[in-house]
Amino acid sequence: RWSRDVRPQGRQTSFHGDALVLDSMLVIGTDGGTADSTFGEIFAFDLATGRALWKRSTTDGIASDICRSGDRLLAITRADSLLCLDAESGRLVWSFRGGGPLYDVAYRSPAVAGGRVFIGGSDGVIHALDAGTGRVIWKRDLQDRISTGVLALGEALYLGTGSGEVYRLRQDTGVVAARLSVGEATSGPPTPVGDSLFVLAGERSLTCLDISLSRVRWRRAVPDGLSSSRPYLWKGTVLAGSVKGEVVAFRATDGMPRWSHVLGGVIRGIGTSERVLYVGTQEGLVYAYARPALPVGGR
C-alpha cells in the first residue's frame, strides 16, 4: 500500500522497537545503529498513506518501543533518557535523564500505569515519574544492570537484570516484593499470560515463571540461538524465532513442543492475527505463514 524510506532525511539506519499504532497514525523511532552514528528521530506517519505527519530529531537514537500515556508518547533513547512528546505535534513536553552509560542498546521500554511512568536504567536504578510533569516520585537502586523493559501488571512492576534476577516491585513505593534467579541475563520485555510470566534468558532459553516469582515453571532451549526480541503469544502457545530462521512454538501451560517451521533468515519479530503469523527477518523479508491444522494427537 505504501512504503517510506527515512534514510535520506537523516543519518539513522535501524528500527529497533515496536511501532505504536494509533487510530490514524503510526509512530516509530530510528537509531543510527553504532556508537559513531547515534543520531535518531521519531516519526509519525499517516496510517492510510504513509505521509510523514511530523518528526522529532534526537541526538541519541531510539532503541525502545513507543508507548502511550493519554495524548502523550514516551520513548527511551540510547543515552538512557526518557522523552515525553505531544502525540499530535511531536512537541517535546518533558524529558528525564537516567544515570546509565551512553549508547547502551539493551531493550528497555517504559511502562505506564496509574498516572505514573516507570523507567529502568542500565545503572540499575528504576524511577517512577509523574506522567504529566516528569517529576520523580520514587526511585529504587537494584545495584544490577536492568536488561529488560518494565512491565506494569496490576499493582506490581516486573523487570529483569543482567545477572539473571527477575524482580517484582510495588508500583506505589518501589519496594521489592519478590525476586527469582533464572541463572542467565534476561532480555526483551517480560510477557504475561494468565498466572505465568515469560522471559528470554541467555541466548538460547525461553523461560516460564510463576507470576508470584515463587518458582520456575518450565524452561526450553532453542538450540540454534534466540533471535526474536521477545516471547510472542498465539493460540495458547509461546513463540520464538532462531538465528537460522526457525519459528518454534511451545505450549504455554507446560512448555511441551507443539510445532516448528524453518522459514529462513534471522527472525526478529512475529506479528499475529487469528489465522496468520507475520514473521519479519533481519534480511528484510516478511513471511505470512498460515499454520496447517494439526491432526488429532499430532504435532
XYZ file of N, CA and C in Angstrom, residues 36-143:
324
model
N 29.284 5.464 16.746
C 29.781 6.565 15.923
C 28.661 7.306 15.203
N 27.480 6.685 15.138
C 26.342 7.303 14.468
C 25.132 7.164 15.373
N 25.001 8.077 16.333
C 23.996 7.944 17.383
C 22.711 8.691 17.078
N 22.707 9.477 16.027
C 21.562 10.322 15.705
C 20.310 9.473 15.446
N 19.161 9.972 15.840
C 17.915 9.268 15.566
C 16.754 10.227 15.481
N 15.596 9.708 15.097
C 14.379 10.511 15.001
C 13.175 9.662 15.373
N 12.137 10.339 15.804
C 10.832 9.701 15.988
C 9.928 10.240 14.892
N 9.340 9.331 14.121
C 8.468 9.692 13.007
C 7.024 9.333 13.326
N 6.108 10.185 12.876
C 4.679 9.874 12.877
C 4.199 9.874 11.432
N 3.642 8.743 10.990
C 3.167 8.595 9.623
C 1.650 8.437 9.611
N 1.033 8.993 8.562
C -0.386 8.745 8.335
C -0.572 7.268 8.019
N -1.470 6.610 8.743
C -1.608 5.170 8.618
C -2.121 4.765 7.247
N -2.913 5.596 6.615
C -3.508 5.237 5.326
C -2.577 5.499 4.148
N -1.764 6.571 4.232
C -0.983 6.987 3.069
C 0.524 6.907 3.261
N 1.002 6.833 4.509
C 2.435 6.866 4.764
C 3.026 8.254 4.792
N 2.225 9.274 4.612
C 2.723 10.652 4.646
C 3.263 10.981 6.036
N 4.443 11.609 6.091
C 5.040 11.990 7.363
C 4.249 13.150 7.960
N 3.671 12.951 9.139
C 2.895 13.987 9.815
C 3.802 14.905 10.625
N 4.789 14.323 11.289
C 5.804 15.099 11.997
C 6.986 14.197 12.309
N 8.099 14.813 12.677
C 9.250 14.060 13.149
C 9.934 14.846 14.256
N 10.541 14.125 15.177
C 11.272 14.724 16.283
C 12.700 14.182 16.242
N 13.667 15.065 16.011
C 15.064 14.657 15.941
C 15.639 14.512 17.344
N 16.522 13.533 17.505
C 17.209 13.315 18.776
C 18.696 13.113 18.489
N 19.539 13.583 19.383
C 20.973 13.356 19.211
C 21.351 11.927 19.545
N 20.454 11.219 20.220
C 20.690 9.823 20.601
C 19.521 8.989 20.095
N 19.819 7.928 19.362
C 18.783 7.149 18.710
C 17.809 6.497 19.676
N 16.686 6.051 19.124
C 15.628 5.405 19.898
C 15.753 3.894 19.729
N 15.916 3.183 20.836
C 16.034 1.724 20.792
C 14.895 1.046 21.544
N 13.835 1.785 21.861
C 12.725 1.229 22.629
C 11.450 1.252 21.810
N 10.434 0.547 22.310
C 9.089 0.711 21.775
C 8.618 2.138 22.054
N 7.648 2.590 21.265
C 6.959 3.843 21.561
C 5.719 3.495 22.388
N 5.576 4.129 23.540
C 4.448 3.861 24.439
C 3.543 5.086 24.515
N 2.318 4.863 24.974
C 1.323 5.937 25.022
C 0.856 6.179 26.449
N 0.682 7.456 26.784
C 0.054 7.860 28.034
C -0.930 8.967 27.712
N -2.196 8.606 27.492
C -3.188 9.591 27.087
C -2.846 10.179 25.739
N -2.695 11.517 25.676
C -2.363 12.181 24.417
C -0.859 12.437 24.300
N -0.055 11.671 25.041
C 1.390 11.822 25.002
C 2.060 10.496 24.646
N 3.275 10.623 24.100
C 4.056 9.467 23.678
C 5.348 9.420 24.475
N 5.845 8.206 24.739
C 7.035 8.028 25.555
C 8.012 7.110 24.843
N 9.303 7.449 24.896
C 10.340 6.625 24.279
C 11.633 6.817 25.045
N 12.475 5.773 25.059
C 13.771 5.816 25.721
C 14.870 5.877 24.665
N 15.834 6.778 24.854
C 16.945 6.913 23.917
C 18.106 6.008 24.330
N 19.079 5.885 23.429
C 20.281 5.110 23.729
C 21.166 5.802 24.748
N 20.855 7.023 25.107
C 21.564 7.723 26.175
C 20.838 7.593 27.499
N 19.899 6.633 27.586
C 19.164 6.359 28.817
C 18.283 7.533 29.243
N 17.789 8.301 28.260
C 16.876 9.391 28.545
C 15.458 9.002 28.141
N 14.490 9.478 28.900
C 13.083 9.269 28.586
C 12.526 10.557 27.986
N 11.917 10.456 26.800
C 11.304 11.591 26.132
C 9.790 11.466 26.208
N 9.122 12.570 26.529
C 7.672 12.633 26.525
C 7.252 13.663 25.476
N 6.498 13.208 24.450
C 6.107 14.062 23.337
C 4.603 14.202 23.261
N 4.162 15.335 22.737
C 2.755 15.517 22.392
C 2.454 14.675 21.154
N 1.414 13.829 21.227
C 1.146 12.885 20.141
C 0.732 13.579 18.853
N 0.020 14.680 18.946
C -0.498 15.340 17.746
C 0.583 16.085 16.979
N 1.530 16.696 17.706
C 2.505 17.572 17.055
C 3.941 17.073 17.114
N 4.256 16.144 18.034
C 5.631 15.726 18.247
C 6.423 16.657 19.131
N 5.780 17.684 19.675
C 6.463 18.650 20.541
C 6.950 17.962 21.816
N 8.177 18.309 22.235
C 8.723 17.763 23.474
C 8.029 18.416 24.665
N 7.393 17.609 25.505
C 6.696 18.114 26.691
C 7.649 18.127 27.880
N 8.335 17.021 28.109
C 9.369 16.959 29.140
C 10.307 15.794 28.837
N 11.462 15.786 29.497
C 12.414 14.698 29.341
C 13.046 14.394 30.685
N 13.594 13.196 30.798
C 14.249 12.771 32.036
C 15.501 11.991 31.675
N 16.618 12.331 32.269
C 17.883 11.657 32.005
C 18.226 10.717 33.140
N 18.352 9.422 32.836
C 18.795 8.455 33.817
C 20.298 8.540 34.015
N 20.822 7.652 34.839
C 22.239 7.716 35.167
C 23.070 6.649 34.495
N 22.506 5.932 33.505
C 23.233 4.852 32.854
C 24.246 5.353 31.852
N 25.111 4.458 31.359
C 26.115 4.852 30.365
C 25.464 5.200 29.041
N 26.124 6.057 28.271
C 25.606 6.449 26.968
C 25.696 5.287 25.987
N 24.714 5.263 25.074
C 24.732 4.391 23.904
C 24.679 2.903 24.252
N 23.967 2.590 25.318
C 23.675 1.202 25.630
C 22.460 0.811 24.799
N 22.528 -0.306 24.077
C 21.471 -0.650 23.128
C 20.513 -1.701 23.671
N 20.574 -2.018 24.959
C 19.653 -3.004 25.514
C 18.217 -2.515 25.387
N 17.299 -3.470 25.181
C 15.887 -3.134 25.105
C 15.394 -2.736 26.491
N 14.887 -1.513 26.643
C 14.321 -1.069 27.915
C 13.206 -0.081 27.634
N 12.026 -0.563 27.332
C 10.909 0.345 27.113
C 10.250 0.699 28.441
N 9.615 1.874 28.524
C 8.955 2.275 29.763
C 7.615 1.583 29.925
N 7.041 1.719 31.105
C 5.684 1.243 31.389
C 4.877 2.404 31.950
N 3.576 2.391 31.691
C 2.685 3.454 32.136
C 1.529 2.833 32.916
N 1.254 3.363 34.108
C 0.125 2.875 34.915
C -0.172 3.887 36.014
N -1.453 4.121 36.259
C -1.872 4.947 37.380
C -1.315 6.347 37.379
N -1.167 6.957 36.184
C -0.640 8.311 36.113
C 0.854 8.409 36.322
N 1.539 7.262 36.308
C 2.975 7.246 36.506
C 3.659 6.556 35.329
N 4.915 6.939 35.100
C 5.757 6.306 34.092
C 6.926 5.656 34.814
N 7.230 4.414 34.458
C 8.306 3.674 35.114
C 9.400 3.385 34.089
N 10.638 3.699 34.461
C 11.772 3.515 33.555
C 12.911 2.872 34.332
N 13.463 1.795 33.773
C 14.603 1.119 34.381
C 15.865 1.461 33.632
N 16.925 1.820 34.339
C 18.156 2.259 33.707
C 19.236 1.198 33.704
N 20.212 1.365 32.817
C 21.330 0.439 32.775
C 22.243 0.598 33.985
N 22.026 1.662 34.786
C 22.776 1.827 36.034
C 22.139 1.059 37.181
N 21.040 0.333 36.902
C 20.393 -0.471 37.927
C 19.330 0.248 38.723
N 19.024 1.487 38.366
C 18.035 2.264 39.113
C 16.728 2.320 38.324
N 15.613 2.038 38.983
C 14.296 2.216 38.381
C 13.647 3.439 39.007
N 13.078 4.285 38.140
C 12.417 5.514 38.579
C 10.922 5.441 38.289
N 10.132 5.995 39.190
C 8.718 6.262 38.946
C 8.553 7.763 38.793
N 7.993 8.180 37.643
C 7.844 9.600 37.340
C 6.369 9.947 37.202
N 6.033 11.177 37.526
C 4.690 11.679 37.261
C 4.514 11.811 35.749
N 3.471 11.176 35.197
C 3.302 11.158 33.741
C 3.033 12.545 33.178
N 2.466 13.424 33.964
C 2.146 14.760 33.470
C 3.327 15.700 33.448
N 4.228 15.575 34.441
C 5.282 16.563 34.602
C 6.698 15.996 34.491
N 6.854 14.680 34.637
C 8.180 14.084 34.664
C 8.848 14.151 36.024
N 8.129 14.637 37.036
C 8.696 14.729 38.389
C 8.953 13.329 38.951
N 10.090 13.158 39.633
C 10.430 11.873 40.240
C 9.566 11.649 41.477
N 8.847 10.531 41.505
C 8.017 10.157 42.656
C 8.805 9.272 43.609
N 9.474 8.270 43.066
C 10.387 7.445 43.862
C 11.423 6.821 42.935
N 12.501 6.313 43.540
C 13.491 5.563 42.783
C 14.008 4.419 43.645
N 14.446 3.360 42.975
C 14.939 2.172 43.687
C 16.198 1.669 42.975
N 17.287 1.560 43.720
C 18.552 1.082 43.167
C 18.645 -0.422 43.388
N 18.605 -1.200 42.307
C 18.714 -2.654 42.396
C 20.160 -3.120 42.327
N 21.090 -2.188 42.092
C 22.524 -2.485 42.051
C 22.839 -3.621 41.077
